[in-house]
Amino acid sequence: MTTLTSDDIRDRVQGDWQRIVTLLADKVACASVSAQGITGEHMKRSAGFVEQEFKALGIDAHVVQSHNPDGTPGAYEVVGSRIVDPAAPTVLLYAHHDVQPVPDAGDWDTDPFVAVEKDGRLYGRGSADDGGGIAIHSGALKALGDDLGVNIKIFIEGEEEMGSPSFIPFIEQHQDEFAADVIIVADSGNWSADVPSLTTSLRGNTTLDVSLRVLGHPVHSGQFGGPILDANTLAAMLISSMYDESGELVVPGITAEEPVGGLQRDLDEETLRNDAATVQGLRFAGTGSLASRLWTKPSLTVIGFDAHPVEGSFNVLADAATFRLSLRTAPSQRPEEAQRALAAFLTEHAPFGAQVTVTPLDNGMGWAMDPNAKAVKTAEEAMSEAFSTDVVNKGEGGSIPFIPELQRIFPEAQVLVTGPEDPKSNAHSPNESISLSGLRNNVITEALLLDRLANE
Ligand code: BES
Ligand code: MN
């Protein structure tokens, strides 16, 4: 079997470039926001679009609606395969076609669902997360064409941003369609648009709602304020009691880890400040390397807070407050265990005897790469060849909870987490974008990798 050179592949990707960018722009236009209903027509159309794109590449792609564990209809998934030689290795290519919501299009500089190219980046919701993953798989398959030497299976999911509730039953029912030697999950990203990375770990995630009650009903703040603190203030105290003075989370039973495989390079504070657009003078919380704080130590976020809006507020003591916590957990901690520890802390530390009720919500497990997997080395070689620079691996603070489930169902499979994002991608926020030079090198990387996997 011939091995293609990176120049051959670069030329082929160059020749296909307009198609790849158009695919991505059309994907942005699908506006496949899963939070608006995973069973909606918009999600079905998005899955149909993806199906057609992969069919055109010789993959026998089709849309299948999954089912939730309770039997209700689930997401529109795209699955398919192209078997070139039963004796050749099989690679499963994963991405997701659903995207994050756009709560306020006014926060964007351009229409979120119309792809716009500016300064080497393509802007639009889902341009990176995870339209970019679909574009990488598509570009790599097209570049290899009839030279494809591995069997391909694809799974383009329709509900990743919703925590993949129907994923497990779906996988378990379609084991044959997913069984693979190598699984490439293109839903993460690189160190930067110019420096490639494999993702060495992902954090887990657990969410819960906390309700805090002080009074049977709201009362006059002048008449009762003083001995009685309002529910919002007590909620703030409860939240702050989970941190020490350095801003480190100090809830017993929630564990922390160090970067998986050792820290190759710490993040640069200035870059991080720029990428997150921190205000002047903001001090960072916690201790240890920035990398450990972002990737492998736990972090807690108040993602929702029900309180009286400022507009129309008047002088009463709030009787109750509710907030939602999202805890990113260390890669190896069971999220259920962290959730129990968090719930216990919250109920045991109710300030001033307020009534605290905790409602546990979703759990997703983190993941750590096996640095000794053979495919890891092959992937790193393909990356440094395509990007013409050394690989700098990184962890990720985000979560892709189905990866450990896949690993559990297919224990022999080697999982590679790659992806289209870079720190400027603004995934989940306004003005999401993908670097086009980064995308091109990602496509070249994946084509090279598939070619090398066929020959080893
Ligand atoms: N692509 C992200 C995960 C990610 C984020 C990887 C940043 C690398 C860098 C994925 O689509 C995502 O957002 N996942 C959710 C999962 C949640 C619903 C359990 C997340 O992390 O919030
Ligand atoms: Mn994603």
Short mmCIF file of C-alpha atoms and ligand atoms in Angstrom, two decimals:
data_model
loop_
_atom_site.label_atom_id
_atom_site.label_comp_id
_atom_site.label_asym_id
_atom_site.label_seq_id
_atom_site.Cartn_x
_atom_site.Cartn_y
_atom_site.Cartn_z
CA MET A 1 0.00 0.00 0.00
CA THR A 2 1.35 3.45 -0.86
CA THR A 3 1.92 6.08 1.77
CA LEU A 4 0.97 9.58 0.73
CA THR A 5 3.34 12.42 1.54
CA SER A 6 2.13 15.41 3.49
CA ASP A 7 2.68 17.48 0.33
CA ASP A 8 0.33 15.21 -1.66
CA ILE A 9 -2.28 15.63 1.03
CA ARG A 10 -1.73 19.37 1.38
CA ASP A 11 -2.30 19.79 -2.37
CA ARG A 12 -5.47 17.74 -2.28
CA VAL A 13 -6.85 19.69 0.68
CA GLN A 14 -5.95 22.94 -1.07
CA GLY A 15 -7.89 21.80 -4.14
CA ASP A 16 -10.89 20.96 -1.96
CA TRP A 17 -10.69 24.09 0.19
CA GLN A 18 -13.66 25.99 -1.20
CA ARG A 19 -15.91 22.98 -0.67
CA ILE A 20 -14.77 22.61 2.95
CA VAL A 21 -15.46 26.27 3.78
CA THR A 22 -18.84 26.14 2.03
CA LEU A 23 -19.77 23.01 3.98
CA LEU A 24 -18.93 24.81 7.21
CA ALA A 25 -20.93 27.90 6.21
CA ASP A 26 -23.93 25.71 5.30
CA LYS A 27 -23.57 23.93 8.63
CA VAL A 28 -23.67 27.26 10.50
CA ALA A 29 -26.85 28.12 8.56
CA CYS A 30 -28.52 24.94 9.91
CA ALA A 31 -28.89 26.75 13.28
CA SER A 32 -29.10 23.36 14.98
CA VAL A 33 -29.57 24.54 18.56
CA SER A 34 -30.30 21.35 20.51
CA ALA A 35 -31.52 23.33 23.53
CA GLN A 36 -34.51 24.36 21.37
CA GLY A 37 -35.59 20.71 21.28
CA ILE A 38 -33.51 17.77 20.13
CA THR A 39 -36.49 16.24 18.32
CA GLY A 40 -37.31 19.45 16.42
CA GLU A 41 -37.50 19.80 12.63
CA HIS A 42 -34.39 22.01 12.68
CA MET A 43 -32.40 19.13 14.20
CA LYS A 44 -33.76 16.67 11.67
CA ARG A 45 -32.79 19.02 8.82
CA SER A 46 -29.31 19.48 10.26
CA ALA A 47 -28.85 15.70 10.50
CA GLY A 48 -30.13 15.35 6.92
CA PHE A 49 -27.59 17.91 5.74
CA VAL A 50 -24.75 16.03 7.43
CA GLU A 51 -26.02 12.73 6.01
CA GLN A 52 -25.92 14.11 2.44
CA GLU A 53 -22.41 15.52 2.91
CA PHE A 54 -21.03 12.15 4.01
CA LYS A 55 -22.97 10.24 1.36
CA ALA A 56 -21.21 12.37 -1.24
CA LEU A 57 -17.92 11.04 0.17
CA GLY A 58 -18.85 7.40 -0.31
CA ILE A 59 -19.97 6.81 3.27
CA ASP A 60 -23.20 4.91 3.60
CA ALA A 61 -24.60 7.56 5.96
CA HIS A 62 -28.11 7.61 7.38
CA VAL A 63 -30.07 9.46 10.03
CA VAL A 64 -31.32 7.44 13.00
CA GLN A 65 -33.45 8.81 15.79
CA SER A 66 -32.22 7.57 19.15
CA HIS A 67 -34.34 6.89 22.23
CA ASN A 68 -33.94 8.19 25.75
CA PRO A 69 -33.53 5.70 28.60
CA ASP A 70 -37.26 6.20 29.38
CA GLY A 71 -38.20 5.20 25.83
CA THR A 72 -39.19 8.68 24.60
CA PRO A 73 -37.81 9.81 21.19
CA GLY A 74 -34.29 11.22 21.33
CA ALA A 75 -31.84 12.99 19.04
CA TYR A 76 -31.29 12.68 15.29
CA GLU A 77 -27.93 10.96 14.94
CA VAL A 78 -25.98 10.39 11.74
CA VAL A 79 -24.25 7.02 11.46
CA GLY A 80 -22.61 5.26 8.57
CA SER A 81 -19.59 3.39 7.36
CA ARG A 82 -17.29 2.70 4.47
CA ILE A 83 -15.60 -0.68 4.67
CA VAL A 84 -12.59 -0.86 2.35
CA ASP A 85 -11.08 -4.10 3.61
CA PRO A 86 -12.38 -6.23 6.48
CA ALA A 87 -8.76 -6.97 7.43
CA ALA A 88 -7.80 -3.29 7.69
CA PRO A 89 -8.04 -1.29 10.93
CA THR A 90 -11.33 0.49 11.60
CA VAL A 91 -11.54 4.12 12.67
CA LEU A 92 -14.65 5.72 14.15
CA LEU A 93 -14.93 9.43 13.41
CA TYR A 94 -16.99 11.41 15.91
CA ALA A 95 -18.32 14.97 15.86
CA HIS A 96 -21.62 16.56 16.88
CA HIS A 97 -23.99 18.53 14.68
CA ASP A 98 -25.91 20.27 17.45
CA VAL A 99 -24.79 23.71 18.59
CA GLN A 100 -25.08 25.92 21.63
CA PRO A 101 -27.93 28.44 21.88
CA VAL A 102 -27.65 32.13 21.08
CA PRO A 103 -29.41 33.84 23.99
CA ASP A 104 -28.86 37.32 22.54
CA ALA A 105 -27.85 37.80 18.91
CA GLY A 106 -27.28 41.47 19.81
CA ASP A 107 -24.10 40.40 21.63
CA TRP A 108 -22.65 39.26 18.31
CA ASP A 109 -20.83 41.47 15.78
CA THR A 110 -22.39 39.47 12.93
CA ASP A 111 -25.48 37.30 12.43
CA PRO A 112 -24.68 34.11 14.42
CA PHE A 113 -26.24 31.87 11.76
CA VAL A 114 -24.61 33.46 8.71
CA ALA A 115 -20.95 32.46 8.40
CA VAL A 116 -18.70 35.49 7.87
CA GLU A 117 -14.98 35.34 7.10
CA LYS A 118 -12.80 37.98 8.71
CA ASP A 119 -9.04 38.11 9.33
CA GLY A 120 -8.48 34.43 8.64
CA ARG A 121 -11.34 33.22 10.82
CA LEU A 122 -14.86 32.08 9.98
CA TYR A 123 -17.46 33.41 12.44
CA GLY A 124 -20.80 31.80 13.29
CA ARG A 125 -22.47 29.62 15.94
CA GLY A 126 -21.06 26.13 15.60
CA SER A 127 -18.29 27.20 13.20
CA ALA A 128 -15.84 25.64 15.66
CA ASP A 129 -17.97 23.63 18.16
CA ASP A 130 -18.52 21.35 16.39
CA GLY A 131 -19.09 22.21 12.74
CA GLY A 132 -15.30 22.30 12.63
CA GLY A 133 -15.18 18.63 13.65
CA ILE A 134 -17.53 17.71 10.80
CA ALA A 135 -15.42 19.77 8.36
CA ILE A 136 -12.22 18.02 9.51
CA HIS A 137 -13.68 14.54 8.96
CA SER A 138 -15.18 15.53 5.62
CA GLY A 139 -11.98 17.17 4.35
CA ALA A 140 -9.80 14.24 5.43
CA LEU A 141 -12.06 11.64 3.75
CA LYS A 142 -12.21 13.70 0.57
CA ALA A 143 -8.42 14.12 0.51
CA LEU A 144 -7.88 10.37 0.77
CA GLY A 145 -10.63 9.48 -1.70
CA ASP A 146 -9.95 6.09 -3.20
CA ASP A 147 -6.62 5.90 -1.37
CA LEU A 148 -8.46 5.42 1.90
CA GLY A 149 -6.83 2.42 3.55
CA VAL A 150 -8.81 2.10 6.78
CA ASN A 151 -12.44 1.23 7.33
CA ILE A 152 -14.43 4.25 8.40
CA LYS A 153 -17.40 4.46 10.69
CA ILE A 154 -18.96 7.80 11.47
CA PHE A 155 -21.07 9.02 14.33
CA ILE A 156 -22.23 12.62 14.15
CA GLU A 157 -24.25 13.19 17.28
CA GLY A 158 -27.31 15.42 17.68
CA GLU A 159 -27.34 16.15 21.42
CA GLU A 160 -23.80 16.55 22.72
CA GLU A 161 -24.54 20.01 24.08
CA MET A 162 -27.40 18.51 26.10
CA GLY A 163 -25.14 15.99 27.86
CA SER A 164 -25.94 13.08 25.49
CA PRO A 165 -28.89 11.57 27.44
CA SER A 166 -29.75 8.94 24.80
CA PHE A 167 -26.16 8.17 23.88
CA ILE A 168 -25.61 5.06 26.00
CA PRO A 169 -28.75 3.15 24.96
CA PHE A 170 -27.98 4.17 21.38
CA ILE A 171 -24.41 2.87 21.47
CA GLU A 172 -25.43 -0.29 23.25
CA GLN A 173 -28.03 -1.00 20.55
CA HIS A 174 -25.60 -0.22 17.72
CA GLN A 175 -22.41 -1.84 19.02
CA ASP A 176 -21.48 -3.24 15.60
CA GLU A 177 -21.84 0.13 13.94
CA PHE A 178 -19.38 1.71 16.38
CA ALA A 179 -16.82 -1.00 17.14
CA ALA A 180 -13.43 0.37 16.08
CA ASP A 181 -9.72 0.08 16.72
CA VAL A 182 -9.26 3.84 16.94
CA ILE A 183 -11.85 6.49 17.80
CA ILE A 184 -11.17 10.09 16.78
CA VAL A 185 -13.28 12.55 18.72
CA ALA A 186 -12.91 15.88 16.90
CA ASP A 187 -14.62 18.04 19.50
CA SER A 188 -11.77 19.67 21.38
CA GLY A 189 -8.94 21.83 20.15
CA ASN A 190 -5.33 22.84 19.77
CA TRP A 191 -2.93 24.83 21.92
CA SER A 192 -3.35 27.64 19.39
CA ALA A 193 -4.27 27.93 15.74
CA ASP A 194 -0.57 27.30 14.89
CA VAL A 195 0.40 24.77 17.56
CA PRO A 196 -1.32 21.36 17.48
CA SER A 197 -2.29 19.30 20.52
CA LEU A 198 -3.88 16.07 21.50
CA THR A 199 -6.23 16.53 24.42
CA THR A 200 -4.76 14.65 27.38
CA SER A 201 -7.75 14.98 29.69
CA LEU A 202 -11.24 16.40 30.04
CA ARG A 203 -13.00 17.31 33.23
CA GLY A 204 -16.26 15.75 34.31
CA ASN A 205 -19.34 17.78 35.13
CA THR A 206 -22.07 17.62 37.72
CA THR A 207 -24.95 20.02 38.21
CA LEU A 208 -27.37 20.59 41.04
CA ASP A 209 -30.00 23.08 42.13
CA VAL A 210 -29.89 24.67 45.56
CA SER A 211 -32.94 26.24 47.16
CA LEU A 212 -32.53 28.29 50.26
CA ARG A 213 -35.52 29.38 52.34
CA VAL A 214 -35.56 31.89 55.18
CA LEU A 215 -39.20 32.92 55.58
CA GLY A 216 -42.69 31.64 54.82
CA HIS A 217 -43.31 34.78 52.77
CA PRO A 218 -41.49 38.03 51.89
CA VAL A 219 -41.64 40.73 54.58
CA HIS A 220 -40.96 44.50 54.83
CA SER A 221 -37.18 45.05 54.84
CA GLY A 222 -37.41 48.03 57.21
CA GLN A 223 -39.65 46.29 59.70
CA PHE A 224 -37.76 42.96 59.81
CA GLY A 225 -34.31 43.71 58.36
CA GLY A 226 -31.46 43.40 60.89
CA PRO A 227 -31.93 40.18 62.79
CA ILE A 228 -33.17 38.45 59.67
CA LEU A 229 -30.95 38.24 56.59
CA ASP A 230 -32.61 37.92 53.20
CA ALA A 231 -32.38 34.77 51.13
CA ASN A 232 -30.16 36.33 48.45
CA THR A 233 -27.56 37.43 51.01
CA LEU A 234 -27.59 34.01 52.66
CA ALA A 235 -27.23 32.32 49.28
CA ALA A 236 -24.17 34.50 48.61
CA MET A 237 -22.72 33.50 52.00
CA LEU A 238 -23.36 29.84 51.30
CA ILE A 239 -21.62 30.11 47.95
CA SER A 240 -18.62 31.96 49.34
CA SER A 241 -18.24 29.45 52.18
CA MET A 242 -17.00 26.93 49.61
CA TYR A 243 -13.78 28.94 48.98
CA ASP A 244 -10.72 29.89 51.01
CA GLU A 245 -9.19 33.40 50.83
CA SER A 246 -7.14 32.50 47.73
CA GLY A 247 -10.32 31.55 45.92
CA GLU A 248 -9.53 27.83 46.07
CA LEU A 249 -12.52 25.53 46.30
CA VAL A 250 -12.31 23.80 49.69
CA VAL A 251 -15.22 21.37 49.78
CA PRO A 252 -14.11 18.10 51.43
CA GLY A 253 -14.48 15.08 49.13
CA ILE A 254 -14.10 17.03 45.88
CA THR A 255 -10.73 15.95 44.55
CA ALA A 256 -8.03 17.66 42.48
CA GLU A 257 -5.44 16.20 40.11
CA GLU A 258 -2.33 17.35 38.28
CA PRO A 259 -2.08 17.51 34.45
CA VAL A 260 -2.19 14.03 32.94
CA GLY A 261 1.20 12.87 31.60
CA GLY A 262 2.92 15.83 33.30
CA LEU A 263 2.75 19.47 32.30
CA GLN A 264 4.53 20.10 28.97
CA ARG A 265 3.94 23.84 29.04
CA ASP A 266 1.96 26.05 31.40
CA LEU A 267 -0.49 28.56 30.02
CA ASP A 268 0.65 32.10 29.70
CA GLU A 269 -1.20 34.47 32.01
CA GLU A 270 -1.35 37.36 29.54
CA THR A 271 -2.76 35.18 26.77
CA LEU A 272 -5.36 33.79 29.11
CA ARG A 273 -6.36 37.30 30.18
CA ASN A 274 -6.72 38.36 26.55
CA ASP A 275 -8.64 35.27 25.47
CA ALA A 276 -11.11 35.60 28.36
CA ALA A 277 -11.23 39.42 28.14
CA THR A 278 -10.70 39.83 31.90
CA VAL A 279 -11.18 43.32 33.31
CA GLN A 280 -8.12 45.35 34.29
CA GLY A 281 -6.80 44.29 37.70
CA LEU A 282 -8.77 41.04 38.03
CA ARG A 283 -6.84 38.64 40.25
CA PHE A 284 -6.84 34.93 39.47
CA ALA A 285 -8.30 32.54 42.02
CA GLY A 286 -6.80 29.32 43.35
CA THR A 287 -3.30 27.93 43.57
CA GLY A 288 -0.98 25.83 41.44
CA SER A 289 -0.20 26.03 37.73
CA LEU A 290 -2.76 27.76 35.55
CA ALA A 291 -2.97 24.54 33.57
CA SER A 292 -3.95 22.50 36.62
CA ARG A 293 -6.53 25.08 37.63
CA LEU A 294 -8.05 25.04 34.16
CA TRP A 295 -7.79 21.35 33.30
CA THR A 296 -7.52 19.01 36.26
CA LYS A 297 -8.61 20.77 39.45
CA PRO A 298 -12.32 21.15 40.17
CA SER A 299 -14.10 24.42 39.44
CA LEU A 300 -17.52 25.57 40.50
CA THR A 301 -19.78 27.98 38.61
CA VAL A 302 -23.14 29.49 39.52
CA ILE A 303 -24.81 29.13 36.12
CA GLY A 304 -28.27 30.33 37.13
CA PHE A 305 -29.72 32.39 39.94
CA ASP A 306 -33.42 33.07 40.55
CA ALA A 307 -33.85 36.33 42.38
CA HIS A 308 -36.05 39.37 41.95
CA PRO A 309 -34.95 41.41 38.91
CA VAL A 310 -33.42 44.79 39.74
CA GLU A 311 -36.06 46.53 37.64
CA GLY A 312 -39.24 46.68 39.69
CA SER A 313 -37.57 45.61 42.94
CA PHE A 314 -38.89 47.05 46.18
CA ASN A 315 -38.09 46.96 49.89
CA VAL A 316 -38.72 43.38 50.94
CA LEU A 317 -36.62 40.61 52.42
CA ALA A 318 -36.59 37.79 49.86
CA ASP A 319 -38.04 34.68 51.48
CA ALA A 320 -36.26 32.22 49.20
CA ALA A 321 -33.58 31.98 46.51
CA THR A 322 -32.65 29.23 44.09
CA PHE A 323 -29.43 28.82 42.18
CA ARG A 324 -27.91 26.19 39.89
CA LEU A 325 -24.33 25.02 40.36
CA SER A 326 -22.18 23.42 37.70
CA LEU A 327 -19.10 21.69 39.06
CA ARG A 328 -16.26 20.67 36.75
CA THR A 329 -14.65 17.65 38.33
CA ALA A 330 -11.09 16.30 38.14
CA PRO A 331 -10.69 13.86 35.21
CA SER A 332 -10.70 10.71 37.37
CA GLN A 333 -13.24 11.56 40.05
CA ARG A 334 -16.69 9.97 39.71
CA PRO A 335 -19.04 12.93 39.29
CA GLU A 336 -21.67 11.25 41.50
CA GLU A 337 -19.15 11.20 44.32
CA ALA A 338 -18.32 14.89 43.85
CA GLN A 339 -22.03 15.69 43.66
CA ARG A 340 -22.69 13.92 46.97
CA ALA A 341 -19.80 15.77 48.62
CA LEU A 342 -21.08 19.10 47.31
CA ALA A 343 -24.65 18.42 48.40
CA ALA A 344 -23.51 17.35 51.87
CA PHE A 345 -21.41 20.49 52.27
CA LEU A 346 -24.25 22.76 51.20
CA THR A 347 -26.80 21.26 53.57
CA GLU A 348 -24.33 21.11 56.47
CA HIS A 349 -23.21 24.73 56.01
CA ALA A 350 -26.60 26.39 55.70
CA PRO A 351 -25.82 29.91 56.99
CA PHE A 352 -27.82 31.17 60.00
CA GLY A 353 -29.95 28.05 60.02
CA ALA A 354 -31.63 28.74 56.69
CA GLN A 355 -33.36 25.74 55.12
CA VAL A 356 -31.27 24.42 52.26
CA THR A 357 -32.62 21.86 49.81
CA VAL A 358 -30.43 20.34 47.14
CA THR A 359 -31.75 18.73 43.96
CA PRO A 360 -29.11 16.63 42.21
CA LEU A 361 -29.12 16.93 38.40
CA ASP A 362 -26.91 15.54 35.58
CA ASN A 363 -23.55 13.84 35.95
CA GLY A 364 -20.90 13.35 33.26
CA MET A 365 -17.57 11.63 33.79
CA GLY A 366 -14.20 13.14 32.88
CA TRP A 367 -11.51 11.36 30.91
CA ALA A 368 -7.73 10.90 30.81
CA MET A 369 -5.77 9.82 27.73
CA ASP A 370 -3.60 6.70 27.75
CA PRO A 371 -0.25 8.25 26.81
CA ASN A 372 1.11 4.83 25.82
CA ALA A 373 -1.50 4.05 23.17
CA LYS A 374 0.20 3.43 19.83
CA ALA A 375 -2.24 5.67 17.98
CA VAL A 376 -1.23 8.57 20.24
CA LYS A 377 2.29 8.51 18.80
CA THR A 378 1.00 8.19 15.25
CA ALA A 379 -1.34 11.12 15.78
CA GLU A 380 1.42 13.29 17.28
CA GLU A 381 3.62 12.58 14.26
CA ALA A 382 0.84 13.48 11.85
CA MET A 383 0.19 16.69 13.76
CA SER A 384 3.76 17.91 13.80
CA GLU A 385 4.11 17.07 10.11
CA ALA A 386 0.94 18.91 9.14
CA PHE A 387 1.57 21.98 11.32
CA SER A 388 5.38 21.95 10.74
CA THR A 389 5.97 22.41 14.45
CA ASP A 390 6.23 20.40 17.66
CA VAL A 391 3.06 19.16 19.33
CA VAL A 392 2.21 20.65 22.72
CA ASN A 393 -0.41 18.48 24.35
CA LYS A 394 -2.96 20.03 26.63
CA GLY A 395 -5.78 19.14 28.93
CA GLU A 396 -9.21 20.69 28.63
CA GLY A 397 -11.47 22.03 31.29
CA GLY A 398 -14.60 21.22 29.26
CA SER A 399 -16.37 17.88 29.27
CA ILE A 400 -17.27 15.24 26.69
CA PRO A 401 -19.01 12.79 28.99
CA PHE A 402 -19.68 10.02 26.49
CA ILE A 403 -15.95 9.35 25.93
CA PRO A 404 -15.51 7.29 29.11
CA GLU A 405 -18.73 5.47 28.22
CA LEU A 406 -17.35 4.59 24.78
CA GLN A 407 -14.15 3.48 26.44
CA ARG A 408 -16.15 1.27 28.82
CA ILE A 409 -18.13 -0.34 25.98
CA PHE A 410 -15.06 -0.70 23.71
CA PRO A 411 -12.19 -1.19 26.17
CA GLU A 412 -9.72 -2.12 23.41
CA ALA A 413 -10.33 1.03 21.35
CA GLN A 414 -7.69 3.77 21.39
CA VAL A 415 -9.34 7.14 21.80
CA LEU A 416 -7.81 10.30 20.32
CA VAL A 417 -9.36 13.62 21.25
CA THR A 418 -8.58 16.29 18.65
CA GLY A 419 -10.61 19.16 17.34
CA PRO A 420 -11.13 22.47 15.61
CA GLU A 421 -10.99 24.85 18.54
CA ASP A 422 -8.27 27.19 19.66
CA PRO A 423 -8.32 29.61 22.60
CA LYS A 424 -9.81 32.34 20.42
CA SER A 425 -12.78 30.24 19.29
CA ASN A 426 -15.28 31.56 21.87
CA ALA A 427 -17.15 28.27 21.95
CA HIS A 428 -20.46 28.69 23.83
CA SER A 429 -20.11 32.51 23.73
CA PRO A 430 -20.85 35.32 21.29
CA ASN A 431 -18.67 35.65 18.17
CA GLU A 432 -17.70 31.97 18.00
CA SER A 433 -15.14 31.38 15.27
CA ILE A 434 -12.70 28.92 13.75
CA SER A 435 -9.20 29.66 12.47
CA LEU A 436 -9.14 28.74 8.77
CA SER A 437 -5.40 28.03 8.71
CA GLY A 438 -5.87 25.86 11.81
CA LEU A 439 -8.76 24.04 10.14
CA ARG A 440 -6.68 23.36 7.03
CA ASN A 441 -3.84 21.90 9.09
CA ASN A 442 -6.33 19.88 11.12
CA VAL A 443 -7.74 18.39 7.91
CA ILE A 444 -4.23 17.58 6.68
CA THR A 445 -3.41 16.03 10.07
CA GLU A 446 -6.44 13.75 10.04
CA ALA A 447 -5.85 12.65 6.44
CA LEU A 448 -2.21 11.87 7.26
CA LEU A 449 -3.25 10.06 10.41
CA LEU A 450 -5.82 7.88 8.63
CA ASP A 451 -3.23 7.10 5.98
CA ARG A 452 -0.59 6.17 8.59
CA LEU A 453 -3.05 4.06 10.57
CA ALA A 454 -3.73 2.05 7.41
CA ASN A 455 -0.05 1.33 7.02
CA GLU A 456 0.95 0.34 10.53
N1 BES B 1 -16.60 20.82 22.69
C1 BES B 1 -17.09 20.95 24.02
C2 BES B 1 -16.15 20.41 25.07
C3 BES B 1 -14.88 21.19 25.08
C4 BES B 1 -14.90 22.49 25.51
C5 BES B 1 -13.70 20.61 24.68
C6 BES B 1 -13.75 23.25 25.50
C7 BES B 1 -12.56 21.35 24.67
C8 BES B 1 -12.59 22.67 25.06
C9 BES B 1 -18.42 20.25 24.15
O1 BES B 1 -19.26 20.49 23.05
C10 BES B 1 -19.16 20.77 25.34
O2 BES B 1 -19.37 21.94 25.45
N2 BES B 1 -19.54 19.90 26.25
C11 BES B 1 -20.36 20.26 27.38
C12 BES B 1 -20.79 18.98 28.04
C13 BES B 1 -21.85 19.17 29.10
C14 BES B 1 -23.20 19.38 28.45
C15 BES B 1 -21.90 17.98 30.00
C16 BES B 1 -19.56 21.12 28.35
O3 BES B 1 -18.35 20.96 28.51
O4 BES B 1 -20.18 22.00 28.95
MN MN B 2 -18.46 20.40 21.23
#
